[in-house]
Amino acid sequence: MKYHIISLGCPKNTVDSEQFAWVMNSAGWENSDEPDPSDLIILNTCAFIAPATEESLEYLSDLISWKSRKPGRKIVLAGCLPGRYSDDGSGGLEDIDLITGPGDWRKLSAWLGIASEGPAQVLGHGNYRYLKIADGCSNGCAYCTIPAIRGKFVPRHTDTILRESDLLVQQGAGEIGLVAQDSGNWRQSGADLAALAETLAARHPSIWWRLYYLHPLHFPHRLPEVFSKFSNVVPYIDMPVQHASDSILERMGRGHGVRTIEKIMEELDNSPVEIAVRYTVITGYPGETEADFSELRDFLGRYRSGRHIAAFSWYPEEGTLEYSRAIARGDAVDDSTASGRLASISAVGDSLYADWDERLYGRELSIRADDKITGHTVWDAPEVDAVVSFTEPVIPGSVVRAKIVESSGAVLVAEPVN
Ligand code: SF4
């Protein structure tokens, strides 16, 4: 019997899908890379904002017609869509054979009639993989649905994380990203994320370790020191700052003011190691004035460590505090203003890249090859940030020394030197 997994959304969902794959294989099913030859498809959904929910529902409707084309086919609906929306009995779910919440591999095991003792394991392949160090979030930002979907912050145990790191390396990983909703909040017996990164880097010295989702409130300030001690902990910070105006940060419920993120950026800029920061921000937040927006734009262009900006407009998500508050106050920002601000942020993003282009041009760097012709630097996360094109074929998965012969924004061209 064959199964296929469709994994939507964030890297945390990718890890959940790999746990589902491990369960299916343990039950004797065979993985299929294609949907059609499969007898069962697991749709691991995302639903934290409206566009993600719509995409998940579109996939679900395609799967229902896939099922109708051959008797005996099965659908498992998993992840954040069922995590956020319960079955209200209005129908339309009768074609689904099993509904499980986010990461609920035990429910899948029980349905397949196999045991589910001990921590889940992961089954996957590829040169870069993700390792989930915690799940859920206890911050409760006013615009966010994730705590309601995934529950409170629960750190995974150090031993489980170390064991899983060994498994990922055995399965061929060359780069591993540490992920959680709020990675900096991870702590175990006095050790924090910085200490965990050091332990993993020493345990697997040939692996590149990358840190994602560092909320400024729980930022491990020892990270620059870790980057200088362990060259395989890549000097990259994925930091959802969300905004840089005190009044908007307060309204969002971020638990800190702009001075907190300014201090972090000053530390990173003053570090002897060249560090790249990926900012995630929300523009057009209810109550955002032109002055608030200028503070955000000025902040994003101010620090030499700033490299990438992922900007989104605010989405009115039902069930969040901000949804009802914006309606009550009537101070949502109109769409054209919001999209104008989004465009203005993207111009700041271009200027950050232009600054890095000047710095990278002509330099010899270590670049991880993602396939025969492309790769990424330590300052770029695979599949989301800037891409390197090699001037000649290289060995996929290897780390190539190469000279940057062209650099224009999110595309770098590199000539292998040995
Ligand atoms: S920290 Fe992130 S996941 Fe947690 S509530 Fe805030 S936005 Fe949501």
Short mmCIF file of C-alpha atoms and ligand atoms in Angstrom, two decimals, residues 12 136-147 181-182 215 240 242 252-254, ligand 1:
data_model
loop_
_atom_site.label_atom_id
_atom_site.label_comp_id
_atom_site.label_asym_id
_atom_site.label_seq_id
_atom_site.Cartn_x
_atom_site.Cartn_y
_atom_site.Cartn_z
CA LYS A 12 7.37 23.09 11.76
CA GLY A 136 3.22 25.96 20.72
CA CYS A 137 3.56 29.53 21.96
CA SER A 138 2.75 31.32 25.21
CA ASN A 139 3.25 34.88 23.99
CA GLY A 140 -0.29 35.63 22.80
CA CYS A 141 0.36 38.42 20.29
CA ALA A 142 -2.88 40.28 19.59
CA TYR A 143 -3.02 39.37 15.87
CA CYS A 144 -1.93 35.74 16.04
CA THR A 145 -3.95 32.52 15.83
CA ILE A 146 -1.07 30.11 16.51
CA PRO A 147 -1.42 29.78 20.31
CA GLN A 181 7.31 29.25 17.19
CA ASP A 182 9.63 31.01 19.66
CA HIS A 215 11.50 36.52 19.06
CA PRO A 240 10.30 38.34 13.54
CA GLN A 242 7.02 42.68 13.42
CA MET A 252 0.57 43.95 19.08
CA GLY A 253 1.35 42.66 22.59
CA ARG A 254 4.99 41.88 21.70
S1 SF4 B 1 5.33 34.87 19.15
FE1 SF4 B 1 4.77 34.29 17.08
S2 SF4 B 1 3.61 32.39 17.27
FE2 SF4 B 1 3.71 33.35 19.29
S3 SF4 B 1 1.82 34.51 19.47
FE3 SF4 B 1 3.41 35.91 18.75
S4 SF4 B 1 3.29 35.84 16.50
FE4 SF4 B 1 2.16 34.08 17.30
#
